[in-house]
PDB file of C-alpha atoms in Angstrom:
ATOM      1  CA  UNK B   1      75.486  66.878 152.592  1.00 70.00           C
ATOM      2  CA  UNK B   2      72.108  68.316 150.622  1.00 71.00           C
ATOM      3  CA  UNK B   3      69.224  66.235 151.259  1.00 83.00           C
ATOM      4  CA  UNK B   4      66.395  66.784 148.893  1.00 89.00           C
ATOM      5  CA  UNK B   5      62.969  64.634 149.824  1.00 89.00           C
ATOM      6  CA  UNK B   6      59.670  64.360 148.355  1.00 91.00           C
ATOM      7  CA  UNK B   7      57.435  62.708 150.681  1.00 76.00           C
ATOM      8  CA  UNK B   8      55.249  60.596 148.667  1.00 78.00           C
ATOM      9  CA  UNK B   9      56.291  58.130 145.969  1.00 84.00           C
ATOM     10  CA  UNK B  10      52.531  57.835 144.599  1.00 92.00           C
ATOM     11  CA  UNK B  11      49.585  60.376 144.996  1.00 94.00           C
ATOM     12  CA  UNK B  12      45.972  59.142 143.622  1.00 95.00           C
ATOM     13  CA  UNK B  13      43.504  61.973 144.052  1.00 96.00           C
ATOM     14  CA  UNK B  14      40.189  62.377 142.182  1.00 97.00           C
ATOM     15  CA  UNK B  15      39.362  64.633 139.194  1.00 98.00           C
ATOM     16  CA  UNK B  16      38.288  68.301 140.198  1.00 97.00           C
ATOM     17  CA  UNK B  17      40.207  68.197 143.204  1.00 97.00           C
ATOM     18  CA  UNK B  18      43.332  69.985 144.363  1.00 97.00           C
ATOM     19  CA  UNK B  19      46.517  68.172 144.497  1.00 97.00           C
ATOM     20  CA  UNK B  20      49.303  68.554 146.541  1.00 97.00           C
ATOM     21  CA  UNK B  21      53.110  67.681 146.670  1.00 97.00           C
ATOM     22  CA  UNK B  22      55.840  68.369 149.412  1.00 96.00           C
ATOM     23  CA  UNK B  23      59.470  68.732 148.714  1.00 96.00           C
ATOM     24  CA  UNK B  24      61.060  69.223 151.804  1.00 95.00           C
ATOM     25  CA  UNK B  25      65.414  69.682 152.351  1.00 93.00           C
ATOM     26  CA  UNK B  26      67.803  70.081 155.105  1.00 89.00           C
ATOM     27  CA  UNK B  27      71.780  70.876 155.200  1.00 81.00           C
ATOM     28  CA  UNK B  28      71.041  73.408 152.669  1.00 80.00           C
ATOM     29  CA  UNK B  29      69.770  77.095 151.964  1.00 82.00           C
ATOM     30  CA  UNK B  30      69.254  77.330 148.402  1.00 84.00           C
ATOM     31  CA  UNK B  31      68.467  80.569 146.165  1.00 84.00           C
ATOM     32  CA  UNK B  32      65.786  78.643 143.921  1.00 88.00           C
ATOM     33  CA  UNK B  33      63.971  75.770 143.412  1.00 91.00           C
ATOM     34  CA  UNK B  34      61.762  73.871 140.296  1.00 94.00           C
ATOM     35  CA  UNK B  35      59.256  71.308 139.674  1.00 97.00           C
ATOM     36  CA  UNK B  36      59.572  69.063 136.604  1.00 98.00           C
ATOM     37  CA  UNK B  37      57.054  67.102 135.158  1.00 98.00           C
ATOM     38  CA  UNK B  38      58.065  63.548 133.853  1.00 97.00           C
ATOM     39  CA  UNK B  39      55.612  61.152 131.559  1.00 97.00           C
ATOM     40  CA  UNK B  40      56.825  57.428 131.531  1.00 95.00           C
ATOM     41  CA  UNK B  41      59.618  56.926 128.782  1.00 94.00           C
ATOM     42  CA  UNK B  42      59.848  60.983 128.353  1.00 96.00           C
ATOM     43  CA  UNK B  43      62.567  63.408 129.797  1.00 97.00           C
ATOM     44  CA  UNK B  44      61.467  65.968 132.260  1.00 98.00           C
ATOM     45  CA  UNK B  45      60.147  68.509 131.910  1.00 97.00           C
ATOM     46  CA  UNK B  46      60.145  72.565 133.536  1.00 96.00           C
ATOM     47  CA  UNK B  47      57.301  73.892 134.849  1.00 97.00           C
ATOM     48  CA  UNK B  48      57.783  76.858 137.613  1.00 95.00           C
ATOM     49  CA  UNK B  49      61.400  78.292 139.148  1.00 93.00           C
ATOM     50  CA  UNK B  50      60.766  80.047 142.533  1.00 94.00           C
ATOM     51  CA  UNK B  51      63.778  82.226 143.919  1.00 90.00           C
ATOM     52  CA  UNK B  52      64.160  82.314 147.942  1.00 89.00           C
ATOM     53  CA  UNK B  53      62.748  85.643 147.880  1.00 90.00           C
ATOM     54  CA  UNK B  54      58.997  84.336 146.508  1.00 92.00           C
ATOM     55  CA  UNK B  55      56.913  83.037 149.086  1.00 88.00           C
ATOM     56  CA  UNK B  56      54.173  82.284 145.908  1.00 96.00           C
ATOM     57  CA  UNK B  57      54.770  81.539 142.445  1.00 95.00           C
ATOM     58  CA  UNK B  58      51.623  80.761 139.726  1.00 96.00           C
ATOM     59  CA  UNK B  59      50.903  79.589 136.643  1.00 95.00           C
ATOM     60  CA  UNK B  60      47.726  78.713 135.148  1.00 96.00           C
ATOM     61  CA  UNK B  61      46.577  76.040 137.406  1.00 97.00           C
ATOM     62  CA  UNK B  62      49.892  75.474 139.207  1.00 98.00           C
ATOM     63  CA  UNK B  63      50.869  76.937 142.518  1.00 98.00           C
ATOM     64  CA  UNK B  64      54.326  76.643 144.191  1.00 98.00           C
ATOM     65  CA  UNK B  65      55.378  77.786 147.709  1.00 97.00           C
ATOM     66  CA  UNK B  66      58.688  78.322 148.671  1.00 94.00           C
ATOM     67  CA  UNK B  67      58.810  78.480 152.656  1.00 93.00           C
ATOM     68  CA  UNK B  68      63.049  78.995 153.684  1.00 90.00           C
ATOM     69  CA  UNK B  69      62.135  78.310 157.571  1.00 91.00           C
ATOM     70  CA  UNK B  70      60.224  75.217 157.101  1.00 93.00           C
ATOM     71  CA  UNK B  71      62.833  74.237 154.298  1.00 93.00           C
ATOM     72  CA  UNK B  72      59.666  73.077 152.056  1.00 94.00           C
ATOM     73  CA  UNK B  73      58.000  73.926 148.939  1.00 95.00           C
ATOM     74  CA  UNK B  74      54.373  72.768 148.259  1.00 97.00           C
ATOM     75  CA  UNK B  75      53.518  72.127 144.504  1.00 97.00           C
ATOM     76  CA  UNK B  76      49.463  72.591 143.901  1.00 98.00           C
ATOM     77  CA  UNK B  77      47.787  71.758 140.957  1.00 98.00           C
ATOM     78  CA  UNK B  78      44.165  72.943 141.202  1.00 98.00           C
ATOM     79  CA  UNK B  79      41.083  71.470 139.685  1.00 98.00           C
ATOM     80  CA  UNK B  80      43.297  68.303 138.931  1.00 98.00           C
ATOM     81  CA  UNK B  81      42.535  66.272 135.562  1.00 98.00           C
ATOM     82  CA  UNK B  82      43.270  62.698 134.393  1.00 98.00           C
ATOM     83  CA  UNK B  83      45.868  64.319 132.001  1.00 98.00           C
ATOM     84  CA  UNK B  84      47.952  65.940 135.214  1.00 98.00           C
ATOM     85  CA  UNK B  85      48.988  62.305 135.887  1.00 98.00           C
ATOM     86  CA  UNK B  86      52.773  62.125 135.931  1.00 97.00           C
ATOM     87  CA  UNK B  87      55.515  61.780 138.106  1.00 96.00           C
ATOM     88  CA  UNK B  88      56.575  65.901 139.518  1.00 97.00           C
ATOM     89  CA  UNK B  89      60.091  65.978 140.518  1.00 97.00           C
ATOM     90  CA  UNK B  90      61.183  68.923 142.325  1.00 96.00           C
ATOM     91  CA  UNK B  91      64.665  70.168 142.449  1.00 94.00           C
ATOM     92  CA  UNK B  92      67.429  72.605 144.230  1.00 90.00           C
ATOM     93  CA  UNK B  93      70.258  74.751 142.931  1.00 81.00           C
ATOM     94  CA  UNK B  94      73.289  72.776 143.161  1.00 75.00           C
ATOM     95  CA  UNK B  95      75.387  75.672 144.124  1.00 63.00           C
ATOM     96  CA  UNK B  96      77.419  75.748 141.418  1.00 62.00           C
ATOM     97  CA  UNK B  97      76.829  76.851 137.497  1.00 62.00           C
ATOM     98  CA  UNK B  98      73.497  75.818 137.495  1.00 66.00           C
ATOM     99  CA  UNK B  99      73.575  72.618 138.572  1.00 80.00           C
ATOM    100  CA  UNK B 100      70.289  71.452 140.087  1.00 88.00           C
ATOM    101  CA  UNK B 101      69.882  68.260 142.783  1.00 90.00           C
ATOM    102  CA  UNK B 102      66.947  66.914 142.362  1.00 94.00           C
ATOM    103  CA  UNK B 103      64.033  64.843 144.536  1.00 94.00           C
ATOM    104  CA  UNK B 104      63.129  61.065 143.545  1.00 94.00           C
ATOM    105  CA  UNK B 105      59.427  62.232 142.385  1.00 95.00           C
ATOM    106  CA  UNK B 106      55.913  61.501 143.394  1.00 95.00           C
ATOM    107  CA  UNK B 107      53.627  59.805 140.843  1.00 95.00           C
ATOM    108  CA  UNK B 108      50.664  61.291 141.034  1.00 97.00           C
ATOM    109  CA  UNK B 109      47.278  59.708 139.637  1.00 97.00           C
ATOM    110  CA  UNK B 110      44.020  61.503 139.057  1.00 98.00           C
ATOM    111  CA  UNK B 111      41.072  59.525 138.515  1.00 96.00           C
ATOM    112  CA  UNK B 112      38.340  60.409 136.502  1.00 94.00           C
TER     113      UNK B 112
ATOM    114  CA  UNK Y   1      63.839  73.740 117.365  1.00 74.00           C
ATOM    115  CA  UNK Y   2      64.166  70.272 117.688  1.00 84.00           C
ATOM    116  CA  UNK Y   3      65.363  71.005 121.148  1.00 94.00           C
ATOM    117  CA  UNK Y   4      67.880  68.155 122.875  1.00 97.00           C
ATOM    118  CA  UNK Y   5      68.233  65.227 120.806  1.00 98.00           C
ATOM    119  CA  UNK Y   6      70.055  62.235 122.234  1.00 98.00           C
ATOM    120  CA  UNK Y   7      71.146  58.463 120.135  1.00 97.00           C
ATOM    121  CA  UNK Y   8      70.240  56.002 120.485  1.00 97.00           C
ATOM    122  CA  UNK Y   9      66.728  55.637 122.110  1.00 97.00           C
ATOM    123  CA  UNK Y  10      67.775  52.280 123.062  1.00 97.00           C
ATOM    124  CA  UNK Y  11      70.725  50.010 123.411  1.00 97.00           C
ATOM    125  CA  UNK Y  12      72.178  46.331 124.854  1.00 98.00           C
ATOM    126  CA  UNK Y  13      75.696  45.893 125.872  1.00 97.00           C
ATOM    127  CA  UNK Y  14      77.595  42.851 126.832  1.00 98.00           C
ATOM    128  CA  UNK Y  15      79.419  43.584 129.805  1.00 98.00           C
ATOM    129  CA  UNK Y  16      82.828  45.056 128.740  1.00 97.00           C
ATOM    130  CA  UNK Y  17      82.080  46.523 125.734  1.00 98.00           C
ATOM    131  CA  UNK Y  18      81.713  49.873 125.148  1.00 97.00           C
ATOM    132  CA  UNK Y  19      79.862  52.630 123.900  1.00 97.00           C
ATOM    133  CA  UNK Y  20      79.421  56.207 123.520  1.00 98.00           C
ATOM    134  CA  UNK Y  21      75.828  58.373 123.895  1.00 98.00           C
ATOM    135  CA  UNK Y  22      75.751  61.308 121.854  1.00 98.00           C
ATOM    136  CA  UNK Y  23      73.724  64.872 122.210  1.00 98.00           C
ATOM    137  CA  UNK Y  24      73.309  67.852 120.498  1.00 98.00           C
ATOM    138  CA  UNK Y  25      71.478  71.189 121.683  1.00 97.00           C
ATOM    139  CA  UNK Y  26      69.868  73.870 118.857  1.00 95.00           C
ATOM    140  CA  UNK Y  27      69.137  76.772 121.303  1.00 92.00           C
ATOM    141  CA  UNK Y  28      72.603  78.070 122.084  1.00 91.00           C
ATOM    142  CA  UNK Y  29      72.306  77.115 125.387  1.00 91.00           C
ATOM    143  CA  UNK Y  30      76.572  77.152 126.937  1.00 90.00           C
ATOM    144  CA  UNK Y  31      75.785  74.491 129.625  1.00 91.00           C
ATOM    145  CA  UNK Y  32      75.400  70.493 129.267  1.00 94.00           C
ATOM    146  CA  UNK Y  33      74.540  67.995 131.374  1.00 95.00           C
ATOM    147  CA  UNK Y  34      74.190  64.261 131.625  1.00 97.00           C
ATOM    148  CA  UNK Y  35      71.900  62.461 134.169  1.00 97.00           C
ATOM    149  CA  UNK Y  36      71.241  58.927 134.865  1.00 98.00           C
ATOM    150  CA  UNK Y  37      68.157  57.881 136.312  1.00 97.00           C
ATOM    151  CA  UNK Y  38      67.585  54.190 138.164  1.00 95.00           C
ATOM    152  CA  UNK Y  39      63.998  53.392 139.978  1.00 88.00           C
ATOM    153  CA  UNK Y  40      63.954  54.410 143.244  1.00 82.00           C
ATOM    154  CA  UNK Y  41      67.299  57.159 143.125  1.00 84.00           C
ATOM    155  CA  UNK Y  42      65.792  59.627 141.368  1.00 86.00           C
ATOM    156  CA  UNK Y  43      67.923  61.634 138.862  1.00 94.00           C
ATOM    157  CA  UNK Y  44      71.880  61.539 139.415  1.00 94.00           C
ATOM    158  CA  UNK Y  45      74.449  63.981 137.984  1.00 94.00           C
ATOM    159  CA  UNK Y  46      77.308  62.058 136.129  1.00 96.00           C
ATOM    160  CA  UNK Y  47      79.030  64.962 134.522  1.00 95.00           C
ATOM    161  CA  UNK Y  48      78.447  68.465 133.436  1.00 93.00           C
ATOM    162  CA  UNK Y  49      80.034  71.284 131.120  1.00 93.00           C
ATOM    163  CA  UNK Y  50      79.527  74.730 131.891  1.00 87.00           C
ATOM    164  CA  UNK Y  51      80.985  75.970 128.820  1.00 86.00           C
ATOM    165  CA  UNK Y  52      82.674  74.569 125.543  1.00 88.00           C
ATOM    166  CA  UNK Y  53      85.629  73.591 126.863  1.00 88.00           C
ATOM    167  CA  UNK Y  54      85.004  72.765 130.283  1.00 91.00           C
ATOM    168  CA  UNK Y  55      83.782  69.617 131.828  1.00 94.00           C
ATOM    169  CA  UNK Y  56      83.271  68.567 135.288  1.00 92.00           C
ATOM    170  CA  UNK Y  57      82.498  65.715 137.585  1.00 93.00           C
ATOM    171  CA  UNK Y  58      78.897  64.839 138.837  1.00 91.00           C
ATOM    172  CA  UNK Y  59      77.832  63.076 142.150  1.00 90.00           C
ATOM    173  CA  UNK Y  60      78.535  59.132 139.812  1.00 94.00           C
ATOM    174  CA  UNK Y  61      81.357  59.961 137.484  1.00 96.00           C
ATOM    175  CA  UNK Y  62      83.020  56.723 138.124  1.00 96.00           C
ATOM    176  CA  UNK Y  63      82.769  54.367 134.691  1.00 97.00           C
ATOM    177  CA  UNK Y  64      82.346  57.250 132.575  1.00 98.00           C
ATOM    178  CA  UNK Y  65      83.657  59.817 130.497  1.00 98.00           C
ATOM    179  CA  UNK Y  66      82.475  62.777 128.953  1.00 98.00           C
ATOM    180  CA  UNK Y  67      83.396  65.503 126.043  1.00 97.00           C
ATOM    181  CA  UNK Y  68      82.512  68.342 124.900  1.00 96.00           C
ATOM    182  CA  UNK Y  69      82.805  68.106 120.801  1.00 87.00           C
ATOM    183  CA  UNK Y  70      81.700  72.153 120.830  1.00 95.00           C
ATOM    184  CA  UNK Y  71      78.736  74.104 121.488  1.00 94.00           C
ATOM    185  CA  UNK Y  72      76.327  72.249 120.610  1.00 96.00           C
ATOM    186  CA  UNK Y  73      77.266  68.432 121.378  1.00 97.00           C
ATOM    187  CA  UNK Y  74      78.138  66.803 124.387  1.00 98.00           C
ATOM    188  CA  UNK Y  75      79.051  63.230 124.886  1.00 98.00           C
ATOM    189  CA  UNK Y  76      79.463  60.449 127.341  1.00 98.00           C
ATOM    190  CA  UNK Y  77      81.417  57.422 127.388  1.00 98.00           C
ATOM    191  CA  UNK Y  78      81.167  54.109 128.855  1.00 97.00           C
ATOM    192  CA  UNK Y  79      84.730  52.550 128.132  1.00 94.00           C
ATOM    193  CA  UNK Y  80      84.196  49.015 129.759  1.00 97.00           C
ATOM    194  CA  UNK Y  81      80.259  48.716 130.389  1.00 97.00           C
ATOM    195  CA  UNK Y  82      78.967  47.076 133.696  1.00 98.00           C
ATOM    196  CA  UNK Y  83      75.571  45.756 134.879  1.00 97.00           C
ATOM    197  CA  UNK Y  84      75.764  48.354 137.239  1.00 97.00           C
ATOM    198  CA  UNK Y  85      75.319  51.159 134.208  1.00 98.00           C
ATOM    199  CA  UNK Y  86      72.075  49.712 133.011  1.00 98.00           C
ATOM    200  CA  UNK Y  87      69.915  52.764 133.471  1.00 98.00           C
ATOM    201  CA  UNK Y  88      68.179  55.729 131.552  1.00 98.00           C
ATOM    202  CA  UNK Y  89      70.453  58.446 130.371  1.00 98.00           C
ATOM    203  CA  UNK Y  90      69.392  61.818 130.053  1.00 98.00           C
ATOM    204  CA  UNK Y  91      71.211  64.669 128.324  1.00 98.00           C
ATOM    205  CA  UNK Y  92      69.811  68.561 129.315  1.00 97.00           C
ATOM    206  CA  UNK Y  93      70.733  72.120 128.306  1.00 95.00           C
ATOM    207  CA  UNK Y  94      70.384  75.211 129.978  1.00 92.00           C
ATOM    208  CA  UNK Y  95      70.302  78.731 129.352  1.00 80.00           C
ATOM    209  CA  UNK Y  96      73.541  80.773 128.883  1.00 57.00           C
ATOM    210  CA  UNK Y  97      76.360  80.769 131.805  1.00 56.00           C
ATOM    211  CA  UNK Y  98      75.920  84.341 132.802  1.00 58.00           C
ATOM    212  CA  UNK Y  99      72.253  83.304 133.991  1.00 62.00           C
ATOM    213  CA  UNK Y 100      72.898  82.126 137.397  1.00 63.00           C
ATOM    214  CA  UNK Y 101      68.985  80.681 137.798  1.00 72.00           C
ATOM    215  CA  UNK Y 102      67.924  79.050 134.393  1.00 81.00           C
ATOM    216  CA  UNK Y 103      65.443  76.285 133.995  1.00 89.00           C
ATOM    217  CA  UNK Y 104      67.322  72.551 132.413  1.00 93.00           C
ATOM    218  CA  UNK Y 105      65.799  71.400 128.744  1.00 95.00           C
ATOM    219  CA  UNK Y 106      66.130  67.732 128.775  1.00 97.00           C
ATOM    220  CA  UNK Y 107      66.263  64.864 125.952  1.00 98.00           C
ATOM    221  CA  UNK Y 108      64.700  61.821 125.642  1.00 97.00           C
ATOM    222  CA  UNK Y 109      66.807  59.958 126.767  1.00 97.00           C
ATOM    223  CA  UNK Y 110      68.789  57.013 126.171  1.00 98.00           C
ATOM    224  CA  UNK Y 111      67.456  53.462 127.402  1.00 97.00           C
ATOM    225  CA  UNK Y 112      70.995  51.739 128.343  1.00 98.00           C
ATOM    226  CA  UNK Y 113      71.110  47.694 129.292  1.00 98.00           C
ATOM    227  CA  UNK Y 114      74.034  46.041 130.197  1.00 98.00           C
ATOM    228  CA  UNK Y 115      74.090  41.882 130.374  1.00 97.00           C
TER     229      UNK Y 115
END
C-alpha cells in the first residue's frame, strides 16, 4: 500500500536561516503533491501543488522539489521567521477524485 | 466567503450516544471530505463525496456515516459513539470534479471527546 513519510516530527532552526523538510514515499508514483501548513487548533492549510512533471516549484519564500526517482519532495522556507512556526504536512494524490494521503507533519520551530 | 464552516467547535459524548457534525462550503466547490486527525497518525480519510449525490468510503469508515444534504453541506454521523472516536474532525472542499489536481480548503474543525 502508499506509504507517505515525513522524516522529522519536530524541526527547531534559528531565525534568518533556511529550513528544510523531507517527505519521502514508496509503493506509489503519484502525478502531484502539496504542503499544508497547520497552526495548533486551526485546519490546514494549502500552500504549493507540484505536478510530477516540475522538478521546482516557488512562491515567495517557499521552495518545493519534486524528485520521482528519489520518491522525495523537499519543502524550503528561506530566511525562516518566528511566525513560519507550524506544523507542514505534505501530501499525495490519492488516485482517485482528488483524494489526497497525507504525511503525519513536522513541527517546525524558529527561534528568534 | 466564509469558506468551510463546521459545528460545533467542540463537543463531549458519553459513550453510546450519538451525534452528527455538520459542514457547509460557499465556493461551489462539487467535492467534500471529512478527515479525522489523532496525535501521532496524521490526517485519516473517513469518507468523501465527489459530487452531490455520491459518497464514498475513506481509509476509517467504520463507526460512521456520512450524507450529502446537497451542494453545499456534507455531514457525518456517529450513531453509537466510542472512546475510540475521540479525535479532531475536519471537513474540506475542493475545487470542481472536472479538475483532476485541485488544492483541499479545510474547516476548523470539530474537537470530538468521547467518555
Amino acid at each position: 500500500s502508499q506509504k507517505i513519510e515525513q522524516n522529522s516530527e519536530a524541526l527547531n532552526i534559528q531565525e534568518g536561516k533556511t529550513a528544510t523538510l523531507t517527505c519521502n514515499y514508496t509503493n506509489y508514483s503519484p502525478a502531484y503533491l502539496q504542503w499544508y501548513r497547520q497552526d495548533p487548533g486551526r485546519g490546514p492549510v494549502f500552500l504549493l501543488l507540484i505536478r510530477e512533471n516540475e522538478k521546482e516549484k516557488r512562491k515567495e519564500r517557499l521552495k518545493v522539489t519534486f524528485d520521482t526517482t528519489l520518491k522525495q519532495s523537499l519543502f524550503h522556507i528561506t530566511a525562516s521567521q518566528p511566525a513560519d512556526s507550524a506544523t507542514y504536512l505534505c501530501a499525495l494524490e490519492g488516485g482517485s477524485q482528488g483524494n489526497l494521503i497525507f504525511g503525519k507533519g513536522t513541527k517546525l520551530s524558529v527561534k528568534p | 466567503n466564509a469558506g468551510v464552516t463546521q459545528t460545533p467547535k467542540f463537543q463531549v459524548l458519553k459513550t453510546g450516544q450519538s451525534m452528527t457534525l455538520q459542514c457547509a462550503q460557499d465556493m461551489n466547490h462539487n467535492s467534500m471530505y471529512w478527515y479525522r486527525q489523532d496525535p501521532g497518525m496524521g490526517l485519516r480519510l473517513i469518507y468523501y463525496s465527489a459530487s452531490e449525490g455520491t459518497t464514498d468510503k475513506g481509509e476509517v469508515p467504520n463507526g460512521y456515516n456520512v450524507s450529502r444534504l446537497n451542494k453545499r453541506e456534507f455531514s457525518l454521523r456517529l450513531e453509537s459513539a466510542a472512546p475510540s472516536q475521540t479525535s479532531v474532525y475536519f471537513c474540506a472542499s475542493s475545487v470542481p470534479a472536472y479538475a483532476l489536481i485541485a488544492e483541499q480548503y479545510f474547516g476548523p474543525g470539530t474537537r470530538l471527546t468521547v467518555t
